[in-house]
């Protein structure tokens, strides 16, 4: 009984599961998953991207090379409360995940007029591996995910209540997304599609409310546009340069499908896609379907030419959860696959989550580079950083030099005692950070790389003396993930280059 009966759509008694009603069962389920995210966020080392964004928070700016500034502001707020710890870095994104769960729950309830569907949608949303991973990570995706959930809630309210003031709420949610990540343009595309494709949407075009919401959303882009104009449009060249026209291939389309099957779980994804089709063609386009189509079409086209990273579609998961929940709750006319998918959707997702969480907490399968959790997070980095600190102290090094932003980010966060880190190859990522001086570069330094074959030539061109000190393996319970090569360098011979992201 319990959540299984809720998912299966059976008319279980309200107090059928250990004396708890549907809402309380769902709250318990979502609460347990949320607590697990909070605990894992405190225990799991930072990914290199999280360390990178943490460095942004030390030099606040109105925009950055990769993204707008919201993630830097969020990390700065979290670390002000909890210090420069993994939990402090992730605290605000964790709170955003709680808010996103509420928005999904409420949106599904408004759409269906059924409290059970709202509870089910929130359970499905939190049961996906995508939400588990992204909502506890200090990345722009976590904040864009929450923005998408609130934009969908506002659009549902517009559709059902007919109150134009919800357009301002939609504009605020979309604007916050644009302040987090450029893919929020696809979040904005959802309401635009609904305005054109839905009869109830087209009626709003004769009122000022959608336009007021659009102005509010676009106002969040002003600082980013001004910063880019002052920096040769560096962010737009980088991000929109990914729209490629390479050779046609089905390889990446298969990767996209396989990745989302794992991240959503097979049955939740299938039910969501069934709901998408049903709500697109059999009835006027629903707000949830409108929020999915623009991004889905783009990612499928992109995948015909280049890889779509698994996290990119994360912002469609609020709508996907609602579409899946509505499919599961509508029992009439369902075929055998839908009936079986309804039964196994939550159990299968929970199995995937259990394996992922158990691996994250215990590393029970030490797979080295094959383990995505170990590879992407800083497992084993702290001992390496400590050894580098010992070598630097022994040689009297004034700073650590790197030629990769990931290495610079991890060492900035985990090196003890903290040392200045000079990034010499990708300094454009920290335009707001102080530049390295000739005096500092002229002192004895430690150079650290994970790829000496490709990166060492840049250092040999800048320093006259280079010799290998150590090769330090990064280990996950005795299994090598990768290696850090540590060199003593001196005799700087210019030209002066590099920035100090932790300076």
XYZ file of C-alpha atoms in Angstrom:
503
model
C 0.000 0.000 0.000
C 1.259 3.478 0.765
C 3.154 5.243 -1.989
C 2.803 2.251 -4.284
C -0.979 2.461 -4.087
C -0.780 6.217 -4.578
C 1.308 5.718 -7.703
C -0.897 2.926 -8.981
C -3.989 5.070 -8.672
C -5.932 2.628 -6.493
C -8.595 4.016 -4.208
C -6.740 3.217 -1.024
C -8.260 4.427 2.257
C -6.902 7.782 3.351
C -5.178 6.205 6.361
C -4.057 3.049 4.568
C -0.349 3.258 5.296
C 0.814 3.156 8.917
C -1.968 5.521 9.855
C -0.839 8.318 7.554
C -2.850 10.082 4.864
C -1.741 10.714 1.295
C -0.315 14.155 2.010
C 1.592 12.958 5.039
C 2.960 9.936 3.204
C 4.200 12.161 0.409
C 5.655 14.659 2.882
C 7.476 11.839 4.640
C 8.834 10.457 1.363
C 9.968 13.871 0.098
C 11.286 14.777 3.536
C 13.459 11.668 3.772
C 14.949 12.300 0.332
C 15.542 15.951 1.221
C 17.319 15.047 4.456
C 19.499 12.572 2.564
C 20.449 15.335 0.130
C 21.377 17.654 2.996
C 23.485 14.971 4.686
C 25.245 13.949 1.474
C 25.868 17.618 0.643
C 27.733 17.969 3.929
C 29.766 14.788 3.424
C 30.616 14.674 -0.275
C 33.647 16.683 -1.482
C 33.012 19.497 -3.937
C 33.129 18.895 -7.662
C 35.638 21.012 -9.549
C 32.764 23.126 -10.908
C 31.479 23.801 -7.396
C 34.980 24.799 -6.297
C 35.182 26.997 -9.389
C 31.931 28.780 -8.546
C 33.073 29.091 -4.934
C 36.055 31.066 -6.231
C 33.634 33.328 -8.105
C 31.953 34.075 -4.773
C 35.254 35.451 -3.469
C 35.291 38.091 -6.232
C 31.678 39.066 -6.804
C 30.907 40.584 -10.190
C 27.796 41.334 -12.250
C 28.623 38.434 -14.587
C 31.278 35.840 -15.356
C 32.777 33.987 -18.294
C 30.492 30.951 -18.118
C 27.305 32.177 -16.487
C 25.436 35.091 -14.914
C 26.215 35.799 -11.255
C 23.409 34.191 -9.223
C 25.339 31.061 -8.234
C 28.212 33.190 -6.930
C 25.793 35.236 -4.825
C 24.125 32.072 -3.521
C 27.450 30.522 -2.493
C 28.571 33.770 -0.866
C 25.400 33.796 1.237
C 25.764 30.143 2.257
C 29.424 30.497 3.230
C 28.693 33.620 5.247
C 26.497 31.429 7.450
C 28.347 28.094 7.426
C 31.875 29.083 6.415
C 33.969 27.776 3.536
C 32.718 24.218 3.906
C 31.028 21.862 1.484
C 27.707 22.424 3.248
C 28.154 26.188 3.219
C 28.816 26.161 -0.514
C 25.715 24.028 -1.164
C 23.317 25.460 1.406
C 21.332 27.882 -0.780
C 20.905 25.397 -3.670
C 19.605 22.895 -1.106
C 17.029 25.410 0.081
C 16.103 26.097 -3.536
C 15.376 22.382 -3.992
C 12.883 22.473 -1.117
C 11.144 25.465 -2.686
C 11.110 23.737 -6.097
C 9.457 20.650 -4.580
C 6.698 22.817 -3.105
C 6.174 24.577 -6.446
C 5.886 21.253 -8.316
C 3.458 19.909 -5.715
C 1.284 23.015 -5.860
C 1.354 23.301 -9.660
C 0.256 19.682 -10.113
C -2.514 20.134 -7.578
C -3.813 23.253 -9.351
C -3.661 21.591 -12.778
C -5.515 18.458 -11.705
C -7.707 19.832 -8.963
C -6.570 16.807 -6.982
C -4.365 16.853 -3.896
C -3.233 13.268 -4.586
C -1.808 14.241 -7.981
C 0.112 17.121 -6.418
C 1.586 14.780 -3.819
C 2.475 12.201 -6.466
C 4.156 14.798 -8.703
C 6.328 15.969 -5.804
C 7.310 12.362 -5.058
C 8.187 11.653 -8.695
C 10.149 14.891 -8.947
C 12.270 14.108 -5.897
C 12.715 10.456 -6.863
C 14.629 11.281 -10.050
C 18.389 11.006 -9.971
C 18.571 14.315 -11.877
C 16.899 16.245 -9.073
C 18.867 14.369 -6.406
C 22.146 15.323 -8.082
C 21.409 18.840 -9.279
C 19.515 20.119 -6.242
C 22.406 19.353 -3.887
C 25.062 20.763 -6.200
C 26.209 24.354 -6.057
C 25.829 24.961 -9.780
C 23.611 27.274 -11.854
C 21.440 24.263 -12.781
C 20.140 23.948 -9.219
C 18.881 27.535 -9.277
C 17.528 27.317 -12.836
C 15.631 24.179 -11.795
C 13.858 26.091 -9.036
C 13.138 28.954 -11.434
C 11.515 26.558 -13.888
C 9.316 25.088 -11.141
C 8.033 28.516 -10.095
C 7.595 29.687 -13.693
C 5.453 26.603 -14.310
C 3.429 27.246 -11.160
C 2.778 30.824 -12.302
C 1.756 29.681 -15.786
C -0.617 27.091 -14.316
C -2.171 29.785 -12.129
C -2.603 32.012 -15.181
C -4.278 29.177 -17.059
C -6.629 28.170 -14.230
C -7.286 31.371 -12.275
C -7.128 33.942 -15.054
C -5.400 36.489 -12.793
C -3.012 38.628 -14.829
C -0.850 39.419 -11.836
C 0.569 35.914 -12.115
C 2.361 37.098 -15.262
C 4.520 39.222 -12.980
C 5.290 36.146 -10.899
C 6.201 34.278 -14.080
C 8.449 37.148 -15.148
C 10.140 37.161 -11.753
C 10.772 33.404 -11.866
C 12.085 33.510 -15.435
C 14.234 36.525 -14.615
C 15.796 34.688 -11.703
C 16.526 31.819 -14.083
C 18.168 34.205 -16.545
C 20.231 35.528 -13.648
C 21.431 31.958 -13.068
C 21.988 30.357 -16.483
C 21.481 31.201 -20.141
C 19.431 28.055 -20.763
C 16.666 29.871 -18.896
C 15.792 31.308 -22.307
C 14.113 27.926 -22.835
C 12.155 28.444 -19.608
C 10.933 31.712 -21.104
C 10.109 29.942 -24.372
C 7.521 27.774 -22.578
C 5.097 30.594 -21.727
C 5.700 32.100 -25.190
C 4.672 28.822 -26.827
C 1.604 28.558 -24.595
C 0.596 32.128 -25.488
C 0.593 31.266 -29.176
C -0.618 27.656 -29.171
C -3.355 27.727 -26.526
C -6.680 29.543 -27.084
C -6.637 30.697 -23.466
C -3.069 31.860 -23.989
C -3.853 33.876 -27.107
C -6.520 35.787 -25.199
C -3.791 37.203 -22.962
C -2.001 38.765 -25.928
C -4.651 41.500 -25.934
C -3.761 42.493 -22.364
C -0.657 44.224 -20.973
C 0.147 41.470 -18.467
C 2.392 39.151 -20.556
C 4.388 42.118 -21.793
C 4.850 43.434 -18.271
C 6.090 40.007 -17.227
C 8.516 39.924 -20.157
C 9.923 43.323 -19.238
C 10.400 42.173 -15.648
C 12.180 38.994 -16.793
C 14.460 40.810 -19.224
C 15.420 43.372 -16.588
C 17.461 40.628 -14.915
C 19.635 40.458 -18.041
C 20.676 44.122 -18.019
C 23.753 43.723 -15.814
C 24.863 40.624 -17.729
C 24.492 42.420 -21.059
C 26.425 45.457 -19.827
C 29.231 43.247 -18.478
C 29.455 41.316 -21.733
C 29.470 44.515 -23.776
C 32.459 45.661 -21.725
C 34.242 42.302 -22.213
C 33.841 41.684 -25.941
C 30.698 39.547 -25.425
C 32.875 36.773 -24.044
C 30.049 34.804 -22.368
C 27.798 34.855 -25.399
C 30.611 33.784 -27.706
C 31.418 30.877 -25.406
C 27.895 29.660 -24.642
C 26.155 30.281 -27.948
C 29.195 29.086 -29.844
C 28.138 25.612 -28.722
C 25.337 25.662 -31.271
C 27.188 23.633 -33.868
C 26.513 22.487 -37.404
C 28.784 19.463 -37.447
C 28.377 16.139 -39.164
C 24.982 14.502 -38.781
C 25.130 11.517 -36.411
C 22.755 9.481 -34.253
C 25.455 8.705 -31.674
C 24.730 11.677 -29.425
C 20.983 11.254 -29.748
C 21.375 7.777 -28.294
C 23.557 9.174 -25.495
C 20.918 11.789 -24.731
C 18.172 9.175 -24.499
C 20.262 6.788 -22.383
C 21.370 9.553 -20.032
C 17.845 10.807 -19.408
C 16.564 7.262 -18.911
C 19.017 6.922 -16.033
C 18.544 10.422 -14.638
C 14.731 10.377 -14.759
C 14.400 6.592 -14.337
C 12.883 4.639 -17.241
C 9.254 4.530 -16.098
C 9.027 8.154 -14.961
C 10.541 9.299 -18.253
C 8.194 7.078 -20.268
C 5.124 8.260 -18.365
C 6.218 11.864 -18.735
C 6.643 11.474 -22.488
C 3.254 9.776 -22.784
C 1.723 12.659 -20.872
C 3.520 15.138 -23.101
C 2.022 13.604 -26.241
C -1.446 13.317 -24.753
C -1.494 16.889 -23.499
C -0.094 18.266 -26.747
C -2.398 16.674 -29.294
C -5.560 15.337 -27.616
C -6.304 18.513 -25.653
C -5.242 22.176 -26.054
C -1.563 22.544 -25.202
C -1.142 22.442 -21.427
C 1.308 24.682 -19.528
C 3.418 21.657 -18.545
C 3.705 20.479 -22.168
C 4.550 24.008 -23.288
C 7.416 24.131 -20.794
C 8.925 20.942 -22.253
C 8.634 21.281 -26.032
C 11.063 24.164 -26.811
C 13.951 22.639 -24.871
C 13.185 19.101 -26.037
C 13.201 20.093 -29.700
C 16.428 22.048 -29.307
C 18.269 19.302 -27.427
C 17.219 16.685 -29.965
C 18.489 18.856 -32.827
C 21.693 19.608 -30.930
C 22.210 15.890 -30.260
C 22.192 15.207 -33.998
C 25.480 17.116 -34.218
C 27.107 17.247 -30.786
C 26.880 15.901 -27.240
C 24.177 17.164 -24.887
C 25.497 17.073 -21.323
C 23.239 15.113 -19.002
C 22.469 18.058 -16.720
C 21.404 20.461 -19.480
C 17.733 19.360 -19.603
C 17.348 19.496 -15.788
C 15.004 22.485 -15.905
C 12.294 20.496 -17.726
C 11.988 18.034 -14.821
C 9.309 19.992 -12.913
C 7.037 19.783 -15.974
C 8.095 16.171 -16.635
C 7.100 15.152 -13.089
C 3.678 16.755 -13.460
C 3.071 15.139 -16.844
C 4.064 11.751 -15.438
C 1.860 12.207 -12.369
C -1.173 13.102 -14.474
C -0.586 10.062 -16.692
C -0.389 7.821 -13.634
C -3.560 9.205 -12.076
C -5.657 8.968 -15.248
C -6.547 5.299 -15.314
C -9.245 5.270 -17.968
C -8.197 3.864 -21.331
C -4.674 3.023 -20.179
C -2.847 0.275 -22.038
C -0.881 -2.518 -20.396
C 2.442 -0.631 -20.519
C 1.011 2.391 -18.732
C -0.542 0.172 -16.068
C 2.775 -1.565 -15.417
C 4.752 1.706 -15.597
C 2.363 3.222 -13.050
C 3.064 0.326 -10.709
C 6.867 0.363 -11.022
C 7.692 4.071 -11.549
C 8.445 4.985 -7.943
C 9.979 1.623 -6.914
C 12.368 1.629 -9.898
C 13.375 5.243 -9.266
C 13.978 4.455 -5.600
C 16.235 1.541 -6.510
C 18.339 3.817 -8.724
C 18.479 6.458 -5.976
C 19.412 3.891 -3.335
C 22.355 2.623 -5.374
C 23.506 6.189 -6.105
C 23.227 7.319 -2.481
C 24.888 4.181 -1.152
C 27.743 4.651 -3.602
C 27.996 8.319 -2.642
C 28.089 7.594 1.101
C 30.250 4.455 1.082
C 31.947 4.091 -2.291
C 31.204 0.369 -1.955
C 32.235 -0.170 -5.586
C 35.675 1.494 -5.986
C 35.722 1.846 -9.772
C 38.327 4.565 -10.179
C 37.759 6.698 -13.250
C 34.698 4.639 -14.153
C 32.869 5.925 -11.046
C 31.125 9.172 -12.061
C 30.696 10.295 -8.438
C 34.396 9.846 -7.657
C 35.506 11.326 -10.968
C 33.361 14.462 -10.825
C 33.657 15.226 -7.122
C 36.804 15.893 -5.170
C 37.129 12.445 -3.631
C 40.799 11.969 -2.823
C 41.716 15.591 -3.591
C 42.194 16.732 0.023
C 45.077 14.286 0.747
C 46.742 15.279 -2.529
C 46.342 18.967 -1.664
C 47.877 18.313 1.762
C 50.897 16.599 0.177
C 51.293 19.502 -2.242
C 51.254 21.865 0.733
C 54.064 19.873 2.363
C 56.149 20.024 -0.832
C 55.501 23.758 -1.188
C 56.581 24.442 2.406
C 59.686 22.311 2.031
C 60.771 24.179 -1.100
C 59.706 27.622 0.142
C 57.253 28.057 -2.724
C 55.329 31.337 -2.711
C 52.335 30.048 -4.678
C 50.894 27.182 -6.703
C 50.762 27.588 -10.487
C 48.185 25.729 -12.574
C 47.115 25.655 -16.212
C 43.616 24.227 -15.744
C 40.689 25.867 -13.978
C 39.584 22.592 -12.382
C 42.988 22.076 -10.754
C 43.133 25.697 -9.618
C 39.652 25.455 -8.132
C 40.188 22.255 -6.193
C 43.571 23.323 -4.810
C 42.210 26.722 -3.807
C 39.516 25.051 -1.720
C 41.361 22.042 -0.309
C 45.015 23.100 0.101
C 46.039 23.315 3.772
C 47.471 25.690 4.712
C 45.782 27.821 2.063
C 48.184 29.061 -0.584
C 47.889 31.553 -3.397
C 47.006 29.835 -6.673
C 48.006 31.389 -10.006
C 46.024 30.207 -13.040
C 48.094 30.925 -16.150
C 46.151 29.332 -19.035
C 42.489 30.141 -18.357
C 42.689 33.408 -16.466
C 39.745 34.794 -18.490
C 37.544 32.719 -16.185
C 38.402 35.065 -13.294
C 38.455 38.509 -14.834
C 37.501 40.090 -11.512
C 40.363 38.377 -9.622
C 43.728 40.125 -9.078
C 46.407 39.669 -11.722
C 49.667 37.913 -10.900
C 52.609 40.263 -10.574
C 56.103 39.832 -12.002
C 57.471 39.935 -8.446
C 55.318 36.986 -7.370
C 56.070 34.997 -10.518
C 59.760 35.599 -9.962
C 59.741 33.673 -6.683
C 60.093 29.868 -6.348
C 56.752 28.276 -7.229
C 55.049 24.893 -7.371
C 53.401 23.877 -10.654
C 50.615 21.265 -10.560
C 49.028 19.554 -13.548
C 47.077 16.419 -14.317
C 48.020 16.506 -18.001
C 51.747 17.250 -18.351
C 51.908 16.171 -21.994
C 49.567 18.922 -23.149
C 50.006 21.588 -20.456
C 53.708 21.512 -19.504
C 54.917 23.286 -22.709
C 53.211 26.513 -21.601
C 55.210 26.443 -18.356
C 58.518 25.557 -19.993
C 58.086 28.661 -22.161
C 57.693 30.867 -19.068
C 60.242 29.445 -16.602
C 63.889 28.541 -17.052
C 64.054 25.914 -14.289
C 61.545 23.064 -14.029
C 61.980 19.741 -12.305
C 59.558 17.063 -11.208
C 59.048 16.747 -7.462
C 56.369 14.079 -7.184
C 53.545 12.226 -8.863
C 50.629 12.094 -6.427
C 47.784 9.671 -7.141
C 44.226 10.677 -6.293
C 42.747 7.586 -4.685
C 39.269 6.311 -3.998
C 39.678 3.593 -1.374
C 42.949 2.493 -2.878
C 41.872 2.728 -6.526
C 43.604 5.413 -8.614
C 41.224 7.983 -10.136
C 43.918 10.164 -11.676
C 47.352 11.627 -10.905
C 48.721 15.057 -10.046
C 52.197 15.908 -11.314
C 54.027 18.400 -9.098
C 56.995 20.440 -10.365
C 59.278 23.008 -8.785
C 59.570 25.994 -11.133
C 61.661 29.149 -10.977
C 63.418 31.617 -13.246
C 60.337 33.370 -14.614
C 61.074 34.874 -18.034
C 57.747 36.444 -18.965
C 55.556 37.703 -20.304
C 53.551 38.377 -17.152
C 50.267 36.439 -17.273
C 47.804 34.783 -14.993
C 45.325 35.650 -12.267
C 45.014 34.704 -8.614
C 41.434 33.468 -8.202
C 41.823 32.946 -4.448
C 43.860 36.105 -3.934
